[in-house]
């Protein structure tokens, strides 16, 4: 896949769902975007308009940080944010977009529950003349207009996950599984980057890393648990699992513990949520490529303001991840 990234930040450490806290991000990294925020010092009570935000789910701390940071940043500029949760239900999210249109919001921000099926709702917003932005998860539907997409560089993060798996398995290699979430573009990119690194490794190393199973974990702890159980039943000699976010990774960890194979199977997650980082510190997850949801939220609001002021925006802004290992957890003052 041709990658066009506008790398605006240099992460120091951290966080999906998709991968997949409030206010301040669970990440350790400051916002070093280098972008200039539109001037902001509105008088108290100023209300320039409403930004409608529908995220994949507010039960995932990653998306709550995006919502909280957007709300805080928008308030600095005199805008309100109406944040709602799609709860993985694209039909529900489509209705939320309809509500935003009826309420004549100034802009709509989506983290799509389904990257393709959300297209019809976006077309309705386009027809109503309301600018649409996506955050974290991209829209893959044809013939829709999305002003700009602000997200983690999930492809780069997937490659880091692949490197972490190679590091965790060492020279022995072995059989591994993947817990995916194929309706979210962000998770598709994570798996793509991961696979490319594993394939490149296998071309130069005698002890291969073989992907023997890929099952849907859907970014949820319970689904991750069930899928990991299925993997272990099919492959008792499994050596590793890559899960596309922390909830599914933590579900997989529970399945490994139940099967008595927690020491046998190396687990790579993705996100850097507080619970995931704690598991890394305790050695339950080997490593995470971590995200910076506070930066996604802040830059999304800044993009909206620039667009409303008539400024041309890049179609995509990508924020790179950083690999978080046990040593980072041990030095993390936010953890127990």
Coordinates of C-alpha atoms in Angstrom, one line a residue:
X1 CA 0.0 0.0 0.0
X2 CA 1.3 3.4 -0.9
X3 CA 1.7 5.3 2.4
X4 CA 1.5 9.1 2.5
X5 CA 2.2 10.3 6.0
X6 CA 2.5 13.7 7.4
X7 CA 4.5 13.0 10.5
X8 CA 3.8 15.9 12.8
X9 CA 5.0 14.5 16.1
X10 CA 7.9 12.7 17.7
X11 CA 6.4 10.4 20.5
X12 CA 8.4 9.8 23.6
X13 CA 6.6 6.8 24.9
X14 CA 2.9 5.6 25.4
X15 CA -1.3 4.2 24.2
X16 CA -7.7 1.3 20.6
X17 CA -9.1 0.3 19.6
X18 CA -8.5 0.2 18.0
X19 CA -7.5 -0.3 19.5
X20 CA -8.4 0.3 19.2
X21 CA -8.8 8.1 31.1
X22 CA -10.0 11.6 30.6
X23 CA -8.5 15.0 29.9
X24 CA -4.9 14.1 29.7
X25 CA -3.8 11.2 27.6
X26 CA -2.6 7.9 29.2
X27 CA 0.5 8.5 27.0
X28 CA 3.7 9.8 28.5
X29 CA 4.5 11.9 25.5
X30 CA 3.9 15.7 25.4
X31 CA 2.3 17.3 22.3
X32 CA 5.2 18.2 20.2
X33 CA 3.3 18.7 17.0
X34 CA 5.0 21.9 16.0
X35 CA 1.6 23.0 14.5
X36 CA 0.3 26.4 15.4
X37 CA -3.1 26.3 17.1
X38 CA -5.6 29.0 16.0
X39 CA -5.6 31.8 18.5
X40 CA -8.0 31.2 21.4
X41 CA -9.3 33.3 24.2
X42 CA -13.0 33.5 23.8
X43 CA -15.1 35.3 26.4
X44 CA -16.8 33.2 28.9
X45 CA -20.1 31.9 27.6
X46 CA -19.1 32.3 23.9
X47 CA -20.7 29.7 21.7
X48 CA -19.6 29.7 18.1
X49 CA -21.2 26.4 17.3
X50 CA -21.3 22.7 18.0
X51 CA -19.0 19.9 16.8
X52 CA -20.7 16.5 16.5
X53 CA -18.5 13.6 17.5
X54 CA -19.4 9.9 17.2
X55 CA -16.7 7.5 18.3
X56 CA -16.5 3.7 18.0
X57 CA -17.1 3.3 21.8
X58 CA -16.7 5.5 24.9
X59 CA -16.1 2.4 27.0
X60 CA -12.6 2.2 25.5
X61 CA -10.3 4.7 27.3
X62 CA -8.5 5.6 24.0
X63 CA -11.7 7.0 22.5
X64 CA -12.7 8.7 25.7
X65 CA -9.4 10.6 25.7
X66 CA -10.1 11.7 22.1
X67 CA -13.5 12.9 23.1
X68 CA -12.3 14.6 26.3
X69 CA -9.4 16.3 24.6
X70 CA -11.6 17.5 21.7
X71 CA -14.1 18.9 24.2
X72 CA -11.3 20.8 26.1
X73 CA -9.6 22.1 22.9
X74 CA -12.9 23.2 21.3
X75 CA -14.0 25.1 24.4
X76 CA -10.8 27.1 24.2
X77 CA -12.0 28.4 20.9
X78 CA -15.7 28.9 21.8
X79 CA -17.1 25.7 20.4
X80 CA -19.0 22.9 22.2
X81 CA -18.5 19.2 21.4
X82 CA -21.5 16.8 21.4
X83 CA -19.9 13.4 21.9
X84 CA -21.8 10.2 21.5
X85 CA -20.9 6.5 21.3
X86 CA -21.6 4.2 18.4
X87 CA -20.9 1.1 20.5
X88 CA -19.6 -0.8 17.4
X89 CA -23.1 -0.5 15.8
X90 CA -22.9 1.3 12.4
X91 CA -26.7 1.6 12.2
X92 CA -26.6 3.5 15.5
X93 CA -23.8 5.7 14.3
X94 CA -25.6 6.4 11.1
X95 CA -28.6 7.7 13.1
X96 CA -26.3 9.8 15.2
X97 CA -25.0 11.5 12.1
X98 CA -28.6 12.1 11.0
X99 CA -29.2 13.8 14.4
X100 CA -26.1 16.0 13.9
X101 CA -27.4 17.1 10.5
X102 CA -30.9 17.9 11.9
X103 CA -29.1 20.0 14.7
X104 CA -27.1 21.8 12.0
X105 CA -23.7 21.2 13.7
X106 CA -20.7 23.2 12.5
X107 CA -18.7 20.0 11.7
X108 CA -18.9 16.2 12.2
X109 CA -16.1 14.0 13.4
X110 CA -16.4 10.2 13.1
X111 CA -14.4 7.2 14.2
X112 CA -16.4 4.8 12.0
X113 CA -17.9 1.6 13.5
X114 CA -17.6 0.2 9.9
X115 CA -15.2 1.9 7.6
X116 CA -17.3 1.2 4.5
X117 CA -20.9 1.1 5.7
X118 CA -20.6 4.6 7.3
X119 CA -20.3 6.0 3.7
X120 CA -24.1 6.6 3.2
X121 CA -24.3 8.7 6.4
X122 CA -21.3 10.8 5.3
X123 CA -23.0 11.4 1.9
X124 CA -26.0 12.8 3.8
X125 CA -23.7 15.2 5.7
X126 CA -22.0 16.1 2.4
X127 CA -25.4 16.9 0.9
X128 CA -26.3 19.1 3.9
X129 CA -23.1 21.0 3.5
X130 CA -21.6 20.0 6.8
X131 CA -17.9 19.2 6.8
X132 CA -16.9 15.7 7.9
X133 CA -13.6 14.7 9.5
X134 CA -12.5 11.3 10.6
X135 CA -10.2 10.5 13.6
X136 CA -8.3 7.3 14.2
X137 CA -10.4 5.1 11.8
X138 CA -10.6 6.1 8.2
X139 CA -13.6 5.9 5.9
X140 CA -13.1 3.5 3.0
X141 CA -16.4 4.1 1.3
X142 CA -16.3 5.4 -2.3
X143 CA -17.7 8.8 -3.5
X144 CA -17.7 10.5 -0.1
X145 CA -16.0 13.7 1.0
X146 CA -14.0 13.7 4.1
X147 CA -12.1 17.0 4.7
X148 CA -9.2 15.4 6.6
X149 CA -8.3 12.3 8.5
X150 CA -6.3 12.6 11.7
X151 CA -4.9 9.4 13.1
X152 CA -2.2 7.2 14.5
X153 CA 0.1 5.9 11.8
X154 CA -1.3 2.4 12.3
X155 CA 0.7 0.9 9.4
X156 CA 4.0 2.1 11.1
X157 CA 2.6 0.8 14.5
X158 CA 1.9 -2.6 12.9
X159 CA 5.5 -2.8 11.8
X160 CA 6.7 -2.0 15.3
X161 CA 4.5 -4.8 16.5
X162 CA 6.1 -7.2 14.1
X163 CA 9.6 -6.1 15.3
X164 CA 8.4 -6.7 18.9
X165 CA 7.2 -10.2 18.0
X166 CA 10.6 -11.0 16.4
X167 CA 12.4 -9.7 19.4
X168 CA 10.1 -11.6 21.8
X169 CA 10.5 -15.0 20.0
X170 CA 14.2 -14.6 19.5
X171 CA 16.1 -17.0 17.2
X172 CA 13.6 -19.9 17.8
X173 CA 10.8 -18.4 15.7
X174 CA 7.6 -20.4 16.0
X175 CA 3.9 -20.4 15.3
X176 CA 1.8 -17.3 16.0
X177 CA -1.7 -16.1 15.7
X178 CA -3.4 -12.7 15.1
X179 CA -6.5 -11.3 16.7
X180 CA -7.9 -8.8 14.1
X181 CA -10.8 -6.5 13.6
X182 CA -11.4 -6.3 9.8
X183 CA -14.2 -3.7 9.7
X184 CA -11.9 -1.0 11.1
X185 CA -9.4 0.5 8.6
X186 CA -6.9 1.3 11.4
X187 CA -6.8 -2.4 12.5
X188 CA -6.4 -3.5 8.9
X189 CA -3.3 -1.3 8.6
X190 CA -1.9 -2.7 11.8
X191 CA -2.1 -6.2 10.6
X192 CA -0.7 -5.3 7.2
X193 CA 2.4 -3.6 8.7
X194 CA 2.8 -6.6 11.1
X195 CA 2.6 -9.2 8.4
X196 CA 5.1 -7.3 6.1
X197 CA 7.7 -7.3 8.9
X198 CA 7.2 -11.0 9.6
X199 CA 7.5 -11.8 5.9
X200 CA 10.7 -9.8 5.5
X201 CA 12.1 -11.6 8.6
X202 CA 11.3 -15.0 7.2
X203 CA 13.2 -14.3 4.0
X204 CA 16.5 -14.0 5.9
X205 CA 16.1 -16.3 8.9
X206 CA 16.1 -20.1 8.9
X207 CA 13.8 -20.4 11.9
X208 CA 10.6 -19.0 10.5
X209 CA 7.7 -17.2 12.3
X210 CA 4.6 -18.8 10.9
X211 CA 1.2 -17.2 11.1
X212 CA -1.0 -20.2 11.6
X213 CA -4.3 -18.5 12.6
X214 CA -6.0 -15.2 12.2
X215 CA -9.3 -14.8 14.1
X216 CA -11.6 -11.8 14.9
X217 CA -11.0 -10.4 18.4
X218 CA -13.2 -7.3 17.4
X219 CA -11.2 -5.1 19.8
X220 CA -13.0 -6.6 22.8
X221 CA -11.7 -8.5 25.8
X222 CA -14.4 -11.2 25.7
X223 CA -13.9 -11.8 22.0
X224 CA -10.1 -11.8 22.4
X225 CA -10.5 -14.5 25.2
X226 CA -12.6 -16.7 23.0
X227 CA -10.5 -16.3 19.9
X228 CA -7.3 -17.1 21.9
X229 CA -8.9 -20.2 23.3
X230 CA -9.7 -21.4 19.8
X231 CA -6.1 -20.7 18.7
X232 CA -4.7 -22.7 21.5
X233 CA -7.0 -25.6 20.9
X234 CA -6.0 -25.7 17.2
X235 CA -2.3 -25.2 17.9
X236 CA -1.0 -26.4 21.3
X237 CA 2.5 -25.3 20.3
X238 CA 1.6 -21.7 19.7
X239 CA 4.5 -19.3 20.5
X240 CA 3.0 -15.9 20.0
X241 CA -0.2 -13.8 19.5
X242 CA -0.5 -10.3 18.1
X243 CA -3.7 -8.5 19.2
X244 CA -4.8 -5.3 17.4
X245 CA -5.5 -3.5 20.7
X246 CA -5.2 -3.8 24.5
X247 CA -8.7 -5.1 25.3
X248 CA -8.3 -8.1 23.0
X249 CA -4.7 -8.6 24.2
X250 CA -5.9 -8.7 27.8
X251 CA -8.6 -11.2 26.9
X252 CA -6.0 -13.3 25.2
X253 CA -3.8 -13.1 28.3
X254 CA -6.7 -14.4 30.4
X255 CA -7.1 -17.4 28.0
X256 CA -3.4 -18.1 28.2
X257 CA -3.5 -18.1 32.0
X258 CA -6.5 -20.4 32.1
X259 CA -4.7 -22.9 29.7
X260 CA -1.5 -22.7 31.7
X261 CA 0.4 -21.3 28.8
X262 CA 1.1 -17.8 29.9
X263 CA 4.8 -18.4 29.9
X264 CA 4.8 -20.2 26.6
X265 CA 3.1 -17.6 24.4
X266 CA 4.5 -14.2 23.9
X267 CA 1.8 -11.5 23.6
X268 CA 2.0 -8.3 21.6
X269 CA -0.7 -5.7 22.0
X270 CA -1.4 -2.3 20.6
X271 CA -2.6 1.0 22.2
X272 CA -0.8 1.7 25.5
X273 CA -4.0 2.1 27.6
X274 CA -3.3 2.2 31.4
X275 CA -4.4 -1.4 31.9
X276 CA -2.3 -2.5 28.9
X277 CA 0.7 -0.6 30.2
X278 CA 0.3 -2.1 33.6
X279 CA 0.2 -5.6 32.0
X280 CA 3.4 -4.8 30.2
X281 CA 5.1 -3.7 33.4
X282 CA 4.0 -7.0 35.0
X283 CA 5.3 -9.1 32.1
X284 CA 1.9 -10.2 31.0
X285 CA 2.1 -8.5 27.6
X286 CA 5.6 -8.3 26.0
X287 CA 5.2 -4.9 24.3
X288 CA 2.8 -2.4 22.7
X289 CA 3.1 0.1 19.9
X290 CA 1.6 3.0 21.8
X291 CA -0.7 5.8 20.5
X292 CA -1.3 9.4 21.5
X293 CA -5.1 10.0 21.5
X294 CA -4.8 13.4 23.2
X295 CA -2.8 14.6 20.1
X296 CA -5.5 13.1 17.8
X297 CA -8.2 14.9 19.6
X298 CA -6.4 18.2 19.7
X299 CA -5.2 18.2 16.1
X300 CA -8.7 17.2 14.9
X301 CA -10.2 20.3 16.5
X302 CA -7.4 22.5 15.1
X303 CA -8.1 21.0 11.6
X304 CA -11.8 21.9 11.9
X305 CA -11.0 25.5 12.9
X306 CA -8.6 25.9 10.1
X307 CA -11.1 24.5 7.6
X308 CA -13.9 26.8 8.9
X309 CA -11.4 29.7 8.4
X310 CA -10.9 28.7 4.8
X311 CA -7.5 27.1 5.1
X312 CA -6.6 24.2 2.8
X313 CA -5.8 21.0 4.8
X314 CA -3.9 17.9 3.9
X315 CA -6.1 14.9 3.4
X316 CA -4.4 12.9 6.1
X317 CA -2.3 13.7 9.2
X318 CA -0.6 10.7 10.8
X319 CA 1.0 10.5 14.2
X320 CA 3.7 7.8 14.7
X321 CA 3.6 5.3 17.5
X322 CA 6.4 4.4 19.9
X323 CA 7.2 0.9 21.2
X324 CA 6.6 0.4 25.0
X325 CA 8.3 -2.5 26.7
X326 CA 8.6 -3.7 30.3
X327 CA 11.5 -1.3 31.1
X328 CA 9.3 1.6 30.1
X329 CA 6.5 0.3 32.4
X330 CA 9.0 0.0 35.3
X331 CA 10.0 3.7 34.7
X332 CA 6.5 5.0 34.2
X333 CA 5.4 7.1 37.2
X334 CA 1.7 6.8 36.3
X335 CA 1.7 3.0 37.0
X336 CA 1.5 1.2 40.3

